[in-house]
XYZ file of C-alpha atoms in Angstrom:
328
model
C 127.408 -13.963 224.970
C 125.989 -10.643 226.232
C 125.697 -9.684 229.801
C 123.804 -6.585 230.974
C 124.993 -4.496 233.996
C 122.679 -2.062 236.023
C 125.320 0.508 236.087
C 123.251 2.810 238.367
C 122.633 0.210 241.236
C 124.521 -0.093 244.324
C 126.327 2.168 246.991
C 129.438 2.884 244.812
C 127.504 3.260 241.560
C 128.246 4.118 238.662
C 132.057 4.299 239.351
C 132.604 0.626 240.657
C 130.208 -0.800 238.116
C 132.160 0.697 235.308
C 135.586 -0.378 236.523
C 134.392 -3.991 236.984
C 132.641 -3.780 233.621
C 135.988 -2.667 231.936
C 138.046 -5.216 233.845
C 135.505 -8.014 232.619
C 135.487 -6.738 229.101
C 139.133 -6.792 228.872
C 139.714 -10.139 230.303
C 136.803 -11.834 228.417
C 136.845 -10.793 224.852
C 134.308 -13.254 223.829
C 131.596 -11.590 226.084
C 129.804 -8.547 225.236
C 129.359 -6.279 228.545
C 126.439 -3.860 228.291
C 126.143 -0.975 230.845
C 122.802 0.075 231.252
C 122.236 3.633 232.804
C 122.520 7.426 232.444
C 124.542 8.095 229.327
C 125.736 11.596 230.552
C 127.124 9.997 233.714
C 128.813 6.925 232.202
C 130.330 8.446 229.064
C 133.136 10.280 231.120
C 134.073 7.037 232.761
C 134.396 5.042 229.747
C 137.689 6.473 228.067
C 139.698 3.971 226.128
C 136.935 1.260 226.563
C 137.173 -1.949 224.557
C 135.069 -2.741 221.670
C 133.046 -5.427 223.629
C 131.855 -2.935 226.211
C 128.667 -1.415 225.098
C 126.334 1.270 226.561
C 122.542 1.045 226.569
C 120.959 4.465 227.820
C 118.298 4.559 230.679
C 117.205 7.769 232.018
C 115.845 6.731 235.596
C 117.292 5.183 238.560
C 115.522 2.912 241.330
C 116.906 4.288 244.542
C 117.479 2.225 247.726
C 114.606 3.679 249.500
C 111.888 3.321 246.784
C 109.097 0.877 247.195
C 109.916 -2.062 244.965
C 106.677 -2.787 243.128
C 105.785 0.902 242.693
C 109.270 1.675 241.373
C 109.434 -0.983 238.668
C 105.963 -0.252 237.570
C 106.326 3.561 237.281
C 110.037 3.810 236.337
C 109.771 2.115 233.156
C 113.179 3.391 231.993
C 115.063 2.808 235.045
C 118.392 1.081 234.424
C 117.249 -2.036 236.362
C 114.232 -2.303 234.512
C 115.805 -1.679 231.177
C 118.554 -4.431 231.896
C 115.817 -6.786 232.934
C 113.828 -6.199 229.743
C 116.920 -6.921 227.700
C 117.029 -10.324 229.240
C 113.436 -10.995 228.658
C 113.515 -9.940 224.918
C 116.707 -11.856 224.253
C 118.992 -8.851 223.862
C 121.157 -10.182 226.871
C 121.878 -13.659 228.332
C 121.999 -12.403 231.796
C 121.772 -9.262 233.861
C 123.673 -8.146 237.117
C 122.563 -5.464 239.655
C 123.919 -4.280 243.042
C 120.710 -2.112 243.448
C 117.501 -2.384 245.543
C 116.984 -6.185 246.410
C 113.401 -5.917 246.502
C 113.151 -3.908 243.407
C 115.496 -6.560 241.460
C 113.139 -9.483 242.875
C 110.163 -7.592 241.365
C 111.917 -7.000 238.125
C 112.785 -10.720 237.802
C 109.079 -11.653 238.410
C 107.469 -8.843 236.511
C 109.930 -8.072 233.520
C 112.085 -11.217 233.242
C 109.408 -13.516 234.062
C 109.047 -16.532 236.301
C 109.796 -19.996 235.166
C 106.890 -22.206 234.287
C 106.398 -24.636 237.270
C 108.419 -22.465 239.702
C 106.080 -21.055 242.386
C 108.510 -18.856 243.910
C 112.102 -18.023 242.878
C 114.842 -17.908 245.344
C 117.831 -15.598 246.285
C 120.842 -18.075 246.510
C 124.221 -16.440 247.731
C 127.427 -18.255 248.756
C 128.142 -18.689 252.364
C 132.043 -19.209 252.904
C 133.382 -22.451 254.485
C 136.550 -23.534 256.013
C 137.449 -25.805 253.307
C 137.156 -22.726 250.777
C 134.319 -24.346 248.697
C 131.460 -22.532 250.193
C 127.839 -23.468 250.403
C 124.950 -22.244 248.183
C 122.077 -21.132 250.483
C 118.673 -20.727 249.297
C 116.169 -18.794 250.085
C 118.100 -16.055 251.578
C 115.516 -13.417 251.602
C 113.563 -13.279 248.385
C 110.501 -14.798 250.144
C 109.840 -14.351 253.912
C 107.255 -17.300 253.873
C 107.582 -20.774 252.290
C 105.689 -24.053 251.766
C 107.235 -27.404 251.912
C 106.943 -27.586 247.884
C 109.051 -24.297 247.658
C 111.714 -25.887 249.575
C 111.646 -28.948 247.209
C 112.115 -26.625 244.383
C 114.958 -24.714 246.163
C 116.660 -28.013 246.749
C 116.382 -28.935 243.080
C 117.544 -25.662 241.686
C 120.359 -25.321 244.237
C 121.772 -28.731 243.333
C 121.645 -27.973 239.841
C 123.532 -24.695 240.267
C 126.438 -25.968 242.042
C 126.643 -28.807 239.545
C 126.438 -26.494 236.246
C 128.302 -23.418 237.673
C 130.820 -24.976 240.152
C 131.149 -28.362 238.538
C 130.322 -30.305 241.616
C 129.215 -34.027 240.980
C 126.327 -34.826 242.976
C 126.303 -31.954 245.392
C 125.398 -32.616 249.028
C 122.175 -30.847 249.733
C 120.953 -30.246 253.455
C 117.787 -28.671 255.102
C 118.219 -25.998 257.727
C 117.014 -27.157 261.069
C 117.488 -27.069 264.872
C 118.670 -30.607 265.130
C 119.893 -33.384 262.595
C 117.251 -36.028 263.465
C 114.746 -36.418 260.754
C 111.729 -35.633 263.057
C 113.137 -32.259 264.219
C 112.013 -28.773 263.482
C 108.678 -26.866 262.705
C 105.822 -27.873 260.468
C 107.610 -26.577 257.483
C 110.773 -28.601 257.858
C 108.889 -31.863 259.174
C 106.845 -31.705 255.823
C 109.690 -30.681 253.489
C 112.038 -33.540 254.647
C 110.252 -36.290 252.764
C 109.906 -34.176 249.652
C 113.490 -33.516 249.586
C 114.111 -37.147 250.157
C 111.749 -38.095 247.129
C 114.241 -35.968 244.682
C 116.922 -37.570 242.595
C 119.685 -35.297 244.375
C 122.129 -36.208 247.063
C 120.214 -35.211 250.143
C 122.060 -35.487 253.332
C 119.215 -34.650 255.834
C 118.877 -31.978 258.353
C 121.807 -29.662 258.839
C 122.307 -27.202 262.054
C 123.396 -23.809 261.298
C 126.536 -24.131 263.615
C 127.872 -26.719 261.061
C 127.254 -24.928 257.857
C 130.512 -23.242 257.797
C 132.502 -26.478 258.237
C 131.361 -27.695 254.805
C 128.872 -30.469 255.930
C 126.959 -29.514 252.748
C 127.221 -27.963 249.417
C 123.664 -26.596 249.295
C 121.550 -25.700 252.263
C 117.859 -24.989 251.992
C 115.553 -22.901 254.001
C 112.819 -20.346 254.046
C 113.954 -16.659 253.302
C 113.103 -15.427 256.928
C 115.464 -18.013 258.630
C 118.099 -17.907 255.903
C 118.374 -14.107 256.035
C 118.737 -14.303 259.845
C 121.471 -16.896 259.261
C 123.241 -14.843 256.792
C 123.214 -11.616 258.608
C 124.446 -13.474 261.862
C 127.409 -14.773 259.859
C 128.287 -11.437 258.408
C 128.064 -9.796 261.874
C 130.136 -12.351 263.506
C 132.742 -12.223 261.009
C 133.000 -8.538 260.985
C 133.166 -8.326 264.767
C 135.819 -11.161 264.762
C 138.019 -9.071 262.465
C 137.391 -5.850 264.443
C 138.523 -7.789 267.718
C 141.676 -9.052 265.997
C 142.682 -5.496 264.877
C 142.176 -4.305 268.281
C 144.057 -7.026 269.988
C 146.933 -6.953 267.504
C 147.466 -2.997 268.115
C 147.773 -3.267 271.806
C 151.673 -3.496 272.204
C 154.868 -3.367 270.000
C 155.023 -7.147 270.516
C 151.551 -7.730 269.165
C 152.253 -5.490 266.313
C 155.127 -7.425 265.394
C 153.181 -10.721 265.614
C 150.451 -8.982 263.117
C 153.072 -8.259 261.013
C 154.331 -11.691 260.722
C 150.786 -13.096 260.271
C 149.531 -10.534 257.880
C 149.577 -12.813 254.823
C 147.563 -15.628 256.658
C 145.148 -12.825 258.208
C 144.826 -11.487 254.308
C 143.801 -15.033 253.189
C 141.369 -15.509 255.914
C 139.790 -12.189 255.194
C 139.504 -12.913 251.494
C 138.070 -16.372 252.239
C 135.318 -14.540 254.397
C 134.839 -11.784 251.846
C 131.422 -11.754 249.792
C 133.279 -9.800 247.033
C 134.993 -12.857 246.078
C 131.933 -14.729 245.238
C 130.430 -12.154 242.921
C 126.669 -12.330 243.604
C 123.585 -14.267 244.340
C 121.461 -15.682 241.480
C 117.626 -15.463 241.652
C 117.101 -19.017 240.701
C 113.577 -19.890 239.186
C 113.338 -17.171 236.480
C 113.047 -17.609 232.769
C 116.458 -15.744 232.482
C 119.566 -15.369 234.547
C 119.604 -12.392 236.962
C 122.557 -12.028 239.510
C 122.231 -9.776 242.587
C 125.465 -8.315 243.434
C 126.126 -7.226 247.018
C 125.010 -3.529 247.594
C 128.443 -2.310 248.555
C 130.143 -4.230 245.801
C 133.454 -2.874 244.339
C 135.038 -3.155 240.885
C 136.254 -6.806 241.771
C 132.905 -7.875 243.064
C 131.176 -6.777 239.670
C 133.821 -8.355 237.629
C 133.283 -11.666 239.701
C 129.598 -11.401 239.238
C 130.186 -11.261 235.258
C 132.504 -14.425 235.749
C 129.720 -16.107 237.757
C 127.071 -15.219 234.962
C 129.375 -16.533 232.245
C 129.632 -19.824 233.828
C 125.930 -20.129 234.404
C 125.202 -19.155 230.795
C 127.810 -21.350 229.371
C 126.513 -24.548 231.021
C 122.819 -23.490 230.262
C 121.619 -23.343 233.823
C 118.321 -21.744 233.105
C 117.582 -24.330 230.583
C 118.600 -27.241 233.010
C 116.419 -26.211 235.800
C 113.445 -25.597 233.633
C 113.921 -29.013 231.858
C 114.229 -30.646 235.492
C 111.214 -28.682 236.863
C 109.170 -29.699 233.794
C 109.713 -33.463 234.658
C 108.445 -33.172 238.244
């Protein structure tokens, strides 16, 4: 198995990407990790590298402020584009990038290629839940608009992902809505509902956003606009909550002592809410496996993204989705 990492993408590149790749290569000797990027910048960071960590030179970088389509078309030797080309040409089984999300989506479509039968690939990150199992949410930003048929495909791909990568038997699939009744919602959700019912998946109906983190479903389906707003709201609320807790616990000696006693539980809670523990979000619906790591990923997040990619490749995720889509 070979996994390519865009070494130059992300807020903490290339250091975090290299550290994460080194940790992954040392843990999984059966997997070749290929760092794609500027050779002069990467080589000094790769002292005592294991034999299964390789370097693929790439002279250009797609920056966060670059216009995605123009950047992918013009920067042919960008680290992200070269990694995508490796997947397309069969030189890598998967690629990981913490870089520009729009550019990665464009790389997926123009370089890796869209899966036959899929109209729009979806970005599918994990949202934490109180039971620790999480919920896969798609689409959360790859496409701002969607048709009912797109949501139907998202439901199928999301169900297969949780089955193949997370080992869930008949994962519960919900449709994000403003109420649980079948007739609720806008025109998109009203027309999508019967399409999801027609699939051979465990569809549990409409789900309200306030219930998602309580673990009422394993997959939540929505258009990218509503999904991205939901994700940012959850991230913002979690960040604010921890800031308020820190402020309250620091007000007096008594509260500081209470904080010291509760520190293990607080660390566990923060870890449960931390995106770094989930690795990244796959772009489902492409001919090859592409994983979007968070822009501020540290070494641990990159390593977890490699773990996630390994599971998906080992369980033939892309082939399973393609096979199911071809039957519809």
